[in-house]
Each structure stands twice: as C-alpha cells, then as structure tokens.
PDB file of C-alpha atoms in Angstrom:
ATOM      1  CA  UNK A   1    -101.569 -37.876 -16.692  1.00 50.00           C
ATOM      2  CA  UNK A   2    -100.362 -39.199 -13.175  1.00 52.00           C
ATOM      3  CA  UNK A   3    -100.974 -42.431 -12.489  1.00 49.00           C
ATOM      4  CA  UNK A   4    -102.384 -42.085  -8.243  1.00 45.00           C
ATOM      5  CA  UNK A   5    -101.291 -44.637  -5.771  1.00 44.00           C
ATOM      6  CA  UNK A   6    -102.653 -44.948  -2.357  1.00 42.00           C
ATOM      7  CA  UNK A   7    -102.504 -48.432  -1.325  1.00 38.00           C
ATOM      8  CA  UNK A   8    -103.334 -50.056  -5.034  1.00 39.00           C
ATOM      9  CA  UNK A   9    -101.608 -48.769  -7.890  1.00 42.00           C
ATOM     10  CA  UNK A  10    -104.191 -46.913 -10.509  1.00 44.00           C
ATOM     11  CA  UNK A  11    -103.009 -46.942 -14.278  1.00 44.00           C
ATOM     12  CA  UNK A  12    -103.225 -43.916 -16.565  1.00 55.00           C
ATOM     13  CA  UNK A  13    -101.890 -42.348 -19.363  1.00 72.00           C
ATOM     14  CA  UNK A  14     -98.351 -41.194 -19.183  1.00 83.00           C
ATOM     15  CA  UNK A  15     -97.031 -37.821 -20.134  1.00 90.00           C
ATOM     16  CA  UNK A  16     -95.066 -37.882 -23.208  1.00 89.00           C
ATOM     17  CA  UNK A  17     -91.541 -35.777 -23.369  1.00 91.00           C
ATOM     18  CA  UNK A  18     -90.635 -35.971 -27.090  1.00 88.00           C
ATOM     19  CA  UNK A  19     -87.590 -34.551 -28.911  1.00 88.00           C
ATOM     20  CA  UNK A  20     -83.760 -34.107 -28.579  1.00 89.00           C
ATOM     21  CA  UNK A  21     -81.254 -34.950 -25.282  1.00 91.00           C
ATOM     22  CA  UNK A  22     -81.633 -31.688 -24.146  1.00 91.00           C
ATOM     23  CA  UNK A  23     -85.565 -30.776 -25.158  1.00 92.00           C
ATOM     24  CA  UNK A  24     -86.763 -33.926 -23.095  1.00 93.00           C
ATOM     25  CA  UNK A  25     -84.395 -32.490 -20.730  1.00 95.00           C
ATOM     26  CA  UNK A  26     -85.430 -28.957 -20.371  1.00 95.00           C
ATOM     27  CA  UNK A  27     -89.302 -30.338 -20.793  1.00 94.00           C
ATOM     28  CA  UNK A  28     -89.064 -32.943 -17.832  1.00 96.00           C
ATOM     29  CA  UNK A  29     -87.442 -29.854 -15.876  1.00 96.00           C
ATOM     30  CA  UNK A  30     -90.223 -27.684 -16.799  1.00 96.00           C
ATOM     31  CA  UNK A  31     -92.742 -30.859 -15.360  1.00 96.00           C
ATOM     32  CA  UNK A  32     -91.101 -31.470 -12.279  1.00 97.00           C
ATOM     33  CA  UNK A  33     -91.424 -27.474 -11.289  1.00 97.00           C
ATOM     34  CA  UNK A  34     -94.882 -27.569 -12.223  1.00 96.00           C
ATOM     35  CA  UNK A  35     -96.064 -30.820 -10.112  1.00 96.00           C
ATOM     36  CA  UNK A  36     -93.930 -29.076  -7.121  1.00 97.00           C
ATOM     37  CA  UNK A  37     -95.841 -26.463  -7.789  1.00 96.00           C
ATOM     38  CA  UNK A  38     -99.410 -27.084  -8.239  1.00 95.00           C
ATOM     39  CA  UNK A  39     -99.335 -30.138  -5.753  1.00 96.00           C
ATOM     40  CA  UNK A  40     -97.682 -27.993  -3.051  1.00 95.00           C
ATOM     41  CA  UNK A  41     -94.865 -30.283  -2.553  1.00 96.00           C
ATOM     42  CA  UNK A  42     -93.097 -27.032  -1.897  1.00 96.00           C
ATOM     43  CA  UNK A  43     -94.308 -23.708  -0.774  1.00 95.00           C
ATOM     44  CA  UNK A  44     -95.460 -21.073  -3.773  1.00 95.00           C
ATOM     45  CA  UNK A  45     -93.085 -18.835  -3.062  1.00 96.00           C
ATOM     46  CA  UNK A  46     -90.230 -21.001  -3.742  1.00 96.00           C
ATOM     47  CA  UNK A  47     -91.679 -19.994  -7.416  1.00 97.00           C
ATOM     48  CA  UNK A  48     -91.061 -17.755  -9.781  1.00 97.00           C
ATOM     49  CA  UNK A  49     -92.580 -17.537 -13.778  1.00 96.00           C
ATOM     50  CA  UNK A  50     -89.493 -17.002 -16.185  1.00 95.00           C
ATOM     51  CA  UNK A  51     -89.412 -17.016 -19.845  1.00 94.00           C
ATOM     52  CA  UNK A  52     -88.020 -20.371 -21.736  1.00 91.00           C
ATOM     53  CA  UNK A  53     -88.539 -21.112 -25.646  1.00 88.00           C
ATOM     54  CA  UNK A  54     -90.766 -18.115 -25.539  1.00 87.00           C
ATOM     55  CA  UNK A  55     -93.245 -19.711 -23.019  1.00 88.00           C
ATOM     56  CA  UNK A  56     -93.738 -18.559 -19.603  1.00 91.00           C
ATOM     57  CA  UNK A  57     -92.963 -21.633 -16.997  1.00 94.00           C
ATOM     58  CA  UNK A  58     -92.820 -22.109 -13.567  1.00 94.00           C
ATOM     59  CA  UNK A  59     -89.016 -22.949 -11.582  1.00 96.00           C
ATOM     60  CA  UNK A  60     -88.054 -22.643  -8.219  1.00 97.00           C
ATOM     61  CA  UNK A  61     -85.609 -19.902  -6.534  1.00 97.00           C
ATOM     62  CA  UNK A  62     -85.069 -22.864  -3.933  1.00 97.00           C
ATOM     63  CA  UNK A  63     -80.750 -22.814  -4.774  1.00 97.00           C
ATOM     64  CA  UNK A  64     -80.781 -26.387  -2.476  1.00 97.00           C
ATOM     65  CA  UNK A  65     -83.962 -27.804  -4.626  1.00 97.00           C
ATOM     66  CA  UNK A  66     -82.403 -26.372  -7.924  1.00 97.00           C
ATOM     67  CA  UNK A  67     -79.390 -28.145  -7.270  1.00 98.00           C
ATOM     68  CA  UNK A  68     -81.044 -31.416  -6.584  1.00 97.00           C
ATOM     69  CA  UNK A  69     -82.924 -31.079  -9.726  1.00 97.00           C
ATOM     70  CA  UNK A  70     -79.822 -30.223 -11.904  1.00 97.00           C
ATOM     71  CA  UNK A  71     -77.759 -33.221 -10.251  1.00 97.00           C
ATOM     72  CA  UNK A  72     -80.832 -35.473 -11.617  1.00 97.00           C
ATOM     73  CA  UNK A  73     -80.995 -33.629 -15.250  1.00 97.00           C
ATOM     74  CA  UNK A  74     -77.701 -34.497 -15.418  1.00 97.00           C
ATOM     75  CA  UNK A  75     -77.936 -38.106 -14.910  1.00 97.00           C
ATOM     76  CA  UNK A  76     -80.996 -38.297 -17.529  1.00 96.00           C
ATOM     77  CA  UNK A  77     -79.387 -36.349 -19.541  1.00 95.00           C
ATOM     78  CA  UNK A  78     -76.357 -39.529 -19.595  1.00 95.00           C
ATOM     79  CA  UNK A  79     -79.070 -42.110 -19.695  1.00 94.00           C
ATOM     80  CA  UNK A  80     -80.587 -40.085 -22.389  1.00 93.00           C
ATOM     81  CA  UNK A  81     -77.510 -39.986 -24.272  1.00 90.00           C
ATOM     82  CA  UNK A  82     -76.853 -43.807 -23.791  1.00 91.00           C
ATOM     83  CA  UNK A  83     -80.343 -44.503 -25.241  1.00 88.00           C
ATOM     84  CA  UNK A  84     -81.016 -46.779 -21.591  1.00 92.00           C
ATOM     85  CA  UNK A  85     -84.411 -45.093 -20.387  1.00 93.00           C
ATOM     86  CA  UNK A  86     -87.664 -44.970 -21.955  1.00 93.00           C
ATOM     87  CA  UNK A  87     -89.554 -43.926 -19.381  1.00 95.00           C
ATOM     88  CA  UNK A  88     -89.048 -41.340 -16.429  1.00 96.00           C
ATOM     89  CA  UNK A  89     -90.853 -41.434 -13.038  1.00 96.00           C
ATOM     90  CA  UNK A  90     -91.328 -38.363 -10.340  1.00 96.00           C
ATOM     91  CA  UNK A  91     -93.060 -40.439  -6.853  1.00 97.00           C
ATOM     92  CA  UNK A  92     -95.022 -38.262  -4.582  1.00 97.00           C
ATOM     93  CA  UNK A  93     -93.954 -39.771  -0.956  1.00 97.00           C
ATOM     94  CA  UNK A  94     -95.570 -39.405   1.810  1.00 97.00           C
ATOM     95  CA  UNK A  95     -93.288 -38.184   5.049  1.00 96.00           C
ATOM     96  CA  UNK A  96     -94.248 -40.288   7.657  1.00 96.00           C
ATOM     97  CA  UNK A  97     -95.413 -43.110   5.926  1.00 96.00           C
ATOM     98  CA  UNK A  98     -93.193 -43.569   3.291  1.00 97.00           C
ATOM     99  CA  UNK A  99     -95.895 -44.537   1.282  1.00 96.00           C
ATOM    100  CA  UNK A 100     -96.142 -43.550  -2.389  1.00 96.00           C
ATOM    101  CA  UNK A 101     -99.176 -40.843  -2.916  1.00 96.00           C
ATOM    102  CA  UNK A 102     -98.797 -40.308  -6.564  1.00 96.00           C
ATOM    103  CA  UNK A 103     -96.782 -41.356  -9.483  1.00 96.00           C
ATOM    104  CA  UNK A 104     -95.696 -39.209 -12.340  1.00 96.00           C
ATOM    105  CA  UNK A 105     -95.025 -40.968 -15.439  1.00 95.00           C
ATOM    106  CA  UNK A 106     -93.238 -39.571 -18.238  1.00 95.00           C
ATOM    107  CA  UNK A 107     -92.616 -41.578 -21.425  1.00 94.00           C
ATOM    108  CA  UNK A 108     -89.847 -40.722 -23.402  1.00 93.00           C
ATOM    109  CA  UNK A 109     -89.536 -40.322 -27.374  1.00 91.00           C
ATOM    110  CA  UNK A 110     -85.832 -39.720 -28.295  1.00 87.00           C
ATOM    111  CA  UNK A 111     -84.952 -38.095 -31.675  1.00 85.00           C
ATOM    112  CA  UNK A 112     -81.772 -38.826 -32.628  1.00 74.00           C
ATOM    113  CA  UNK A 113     -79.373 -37.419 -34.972  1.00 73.00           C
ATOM    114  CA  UNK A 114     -78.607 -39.616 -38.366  1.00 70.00           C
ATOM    115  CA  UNK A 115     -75.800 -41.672 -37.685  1.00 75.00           C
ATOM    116  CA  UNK A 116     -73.185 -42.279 -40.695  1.00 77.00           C
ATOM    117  CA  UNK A 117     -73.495 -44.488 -43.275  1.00 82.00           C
ATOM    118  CA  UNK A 118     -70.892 -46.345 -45.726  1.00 81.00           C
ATOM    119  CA  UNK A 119     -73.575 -44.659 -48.376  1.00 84.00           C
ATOM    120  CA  UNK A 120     -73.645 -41.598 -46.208  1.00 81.00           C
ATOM    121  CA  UNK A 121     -70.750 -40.724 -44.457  1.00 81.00           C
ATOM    122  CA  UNK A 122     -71.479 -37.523 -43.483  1.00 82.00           C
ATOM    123  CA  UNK A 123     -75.570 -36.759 -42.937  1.00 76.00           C
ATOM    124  CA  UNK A 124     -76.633 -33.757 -42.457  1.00 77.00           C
ATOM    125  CA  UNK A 125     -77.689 -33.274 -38.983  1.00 79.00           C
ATOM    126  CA  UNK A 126     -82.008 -32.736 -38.301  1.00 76.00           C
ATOM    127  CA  UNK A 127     -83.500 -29.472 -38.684  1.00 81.00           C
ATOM    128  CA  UNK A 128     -84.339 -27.621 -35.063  1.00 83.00           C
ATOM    129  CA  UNK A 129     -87.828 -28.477 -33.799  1.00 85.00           C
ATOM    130  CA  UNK A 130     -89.571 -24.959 -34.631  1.00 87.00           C
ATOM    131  CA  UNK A 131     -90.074 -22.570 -31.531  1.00 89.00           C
ATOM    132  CA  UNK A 132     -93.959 -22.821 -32.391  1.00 90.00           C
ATOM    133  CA  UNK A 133     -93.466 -26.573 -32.263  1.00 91.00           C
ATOM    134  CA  UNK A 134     -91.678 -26.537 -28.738  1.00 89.00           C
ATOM    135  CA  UNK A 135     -94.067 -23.928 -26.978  1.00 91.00           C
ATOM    136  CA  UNK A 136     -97.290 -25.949 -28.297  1.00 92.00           C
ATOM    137  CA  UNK A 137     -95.711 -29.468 -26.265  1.00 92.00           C
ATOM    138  CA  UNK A 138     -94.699 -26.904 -23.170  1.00 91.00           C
ATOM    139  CA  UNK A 139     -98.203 -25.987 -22.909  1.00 91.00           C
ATOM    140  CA  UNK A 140     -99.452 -29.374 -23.724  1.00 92.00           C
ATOM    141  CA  UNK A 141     -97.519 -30.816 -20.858  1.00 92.00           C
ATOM    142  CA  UNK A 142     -98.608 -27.964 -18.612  1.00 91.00           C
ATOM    143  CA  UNK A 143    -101.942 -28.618 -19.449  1.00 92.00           C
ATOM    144  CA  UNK A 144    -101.511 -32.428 -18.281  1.00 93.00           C
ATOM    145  CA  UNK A 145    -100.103 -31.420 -15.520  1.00 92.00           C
ATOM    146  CA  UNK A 146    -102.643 -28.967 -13.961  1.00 91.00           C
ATOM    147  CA  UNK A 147    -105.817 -31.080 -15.213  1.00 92.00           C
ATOM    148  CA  UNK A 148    -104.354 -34.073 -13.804  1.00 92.00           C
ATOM    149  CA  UNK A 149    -103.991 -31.321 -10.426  1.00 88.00           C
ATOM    150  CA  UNK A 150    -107.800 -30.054 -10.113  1.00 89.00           C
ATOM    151  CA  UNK A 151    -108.703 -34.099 -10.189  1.00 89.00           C
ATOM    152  CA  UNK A 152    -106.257 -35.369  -7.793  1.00 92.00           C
ATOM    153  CA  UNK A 153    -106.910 -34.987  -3.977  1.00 93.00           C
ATOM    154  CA  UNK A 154    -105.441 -32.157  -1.851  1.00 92.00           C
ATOM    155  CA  UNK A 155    -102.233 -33.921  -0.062  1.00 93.00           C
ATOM    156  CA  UNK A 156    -102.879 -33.537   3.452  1.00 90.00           C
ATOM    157  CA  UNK A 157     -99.831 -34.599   4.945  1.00 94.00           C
ATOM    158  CA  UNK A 158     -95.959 -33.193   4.213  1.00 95.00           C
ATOM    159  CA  UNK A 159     -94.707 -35.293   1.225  1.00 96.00           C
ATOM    160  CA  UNK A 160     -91.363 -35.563  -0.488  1.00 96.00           C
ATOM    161  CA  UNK A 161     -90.214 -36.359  -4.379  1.00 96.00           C
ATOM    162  CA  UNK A 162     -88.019 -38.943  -5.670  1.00 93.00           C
TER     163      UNK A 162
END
C-alpha cells in the first residue's frame, strides 16, 4: 500500500515486486499504469486494457508518457541487473506546490539465476515462474493498488509523477 504524505510523512506497507530482472520490470510497469490510472494523474482515455501474461492490465496510448516510462524501465532494469536497488518509489507531486501528495513504495525481491561454482560449473538455470504464478501477483498488486485508491483522498489539484 502507498504510504500518503501531506505535510508529515505516514508509514505503510510497501508493495512487493518479486521475481526475475524483467518480471519486477514488467510488474512495476503494470503499477505505475495503474496508479496513473486510478489516481487520475492522467486522463482515462490515455488508457487502454491489453492482455500481458494472460491478465488483462491497464497501459497508456500516451506515445510521450510511454516513452518516459520505458526510459525509466530501462534504468531499473540496469540497477536491477547490478543488484543496487531494493526498493522503488513512484511520488505523487503536486503542480503548484511541489509538495509530495503520495508516495508509492515498491519493495523489491530479486531472483537470481545460480551463479557457477568450482563444484558446479555449469548450473542449470531456474525453472520459469508458472503463468498461474505470475497472473495471481498481477492481480495481487492490482488489488493493492485500487484498495489503497478507494481510501486515499480525491487529488484536487493537477499533480505530476517522479
């Protein structure tokens, strides 16, 4: 769930992106369309539902927003592959004010392939996460996501991401 700033930081429970470089990947993608979404950060019809891992999510037709977002995957996606995050953050901004509305926090659980041994030189690389397996964390991130959105407050002024 979000932790909410206004003027004093509140703490709660972070969402948790598990799996390989490019699951966490394609899941933080996946949670970043979804809080643009539901908060209204940008308009609904910027929207559209397409199929990924055989669940339906939300991402935006916005070419200059998709871009943005791909230039940032790609950076995690580096940091991901140099093991230096942990932890991602998406701040809700207000416009105006420049203060932060809302913070998104997004822990990080990296599985990693085995790495070679003198005893094993060669070992054999993990098993795919099942499809089942990914679509149940889609929808349990989802879930955070628009819970978190029915007890947050409407954002009454025009806001930005970072």
């Amino acid at each position: 769930m979000p932790t909410i700033q206004k003027t004093r930081p509140k703490q709660a429970k972070a969402i948790t992106l598990e799996g390989s470089t490019e699951i966490v990947t394609d899941f933080f993608k996946f949670a970043v369309n979804a809080i643009l979404y539901h908060r209204n950060i940008y308009p609904v019809d910027d929207f559209q539902m397409v199929k990924k891992y055989g669940q339906v999510v939300l991402v935006t037709q916005d070419l200059g927003l998709e871009r943005y977002i791909d230039t940032v995957l790609s950076q995690v996606r580096e940091w991901l592959n140099s093991g230096s995050i942990t932890q991602l953050v998406i701040a809700v901004v207000a416009r105006e004010t420049k203060i932060t509305l809302e913070r998104w926090v997004f822990d990080i659980k990296l599985t990693l392939p085995p790495q070679p041994t003198d005893s094993n030189p060669s070992p054999a690389p993990l098993p795919p996460k099942p499809e089942a397996q990914i679509q149940a964390e889609i929808r349990a991130i989802m879930k955070q996501v628009i819970s978190s959105n029915t007890f947050l407050p409407t954002l009454a002024e025009p806001t930005y991401f970072t």
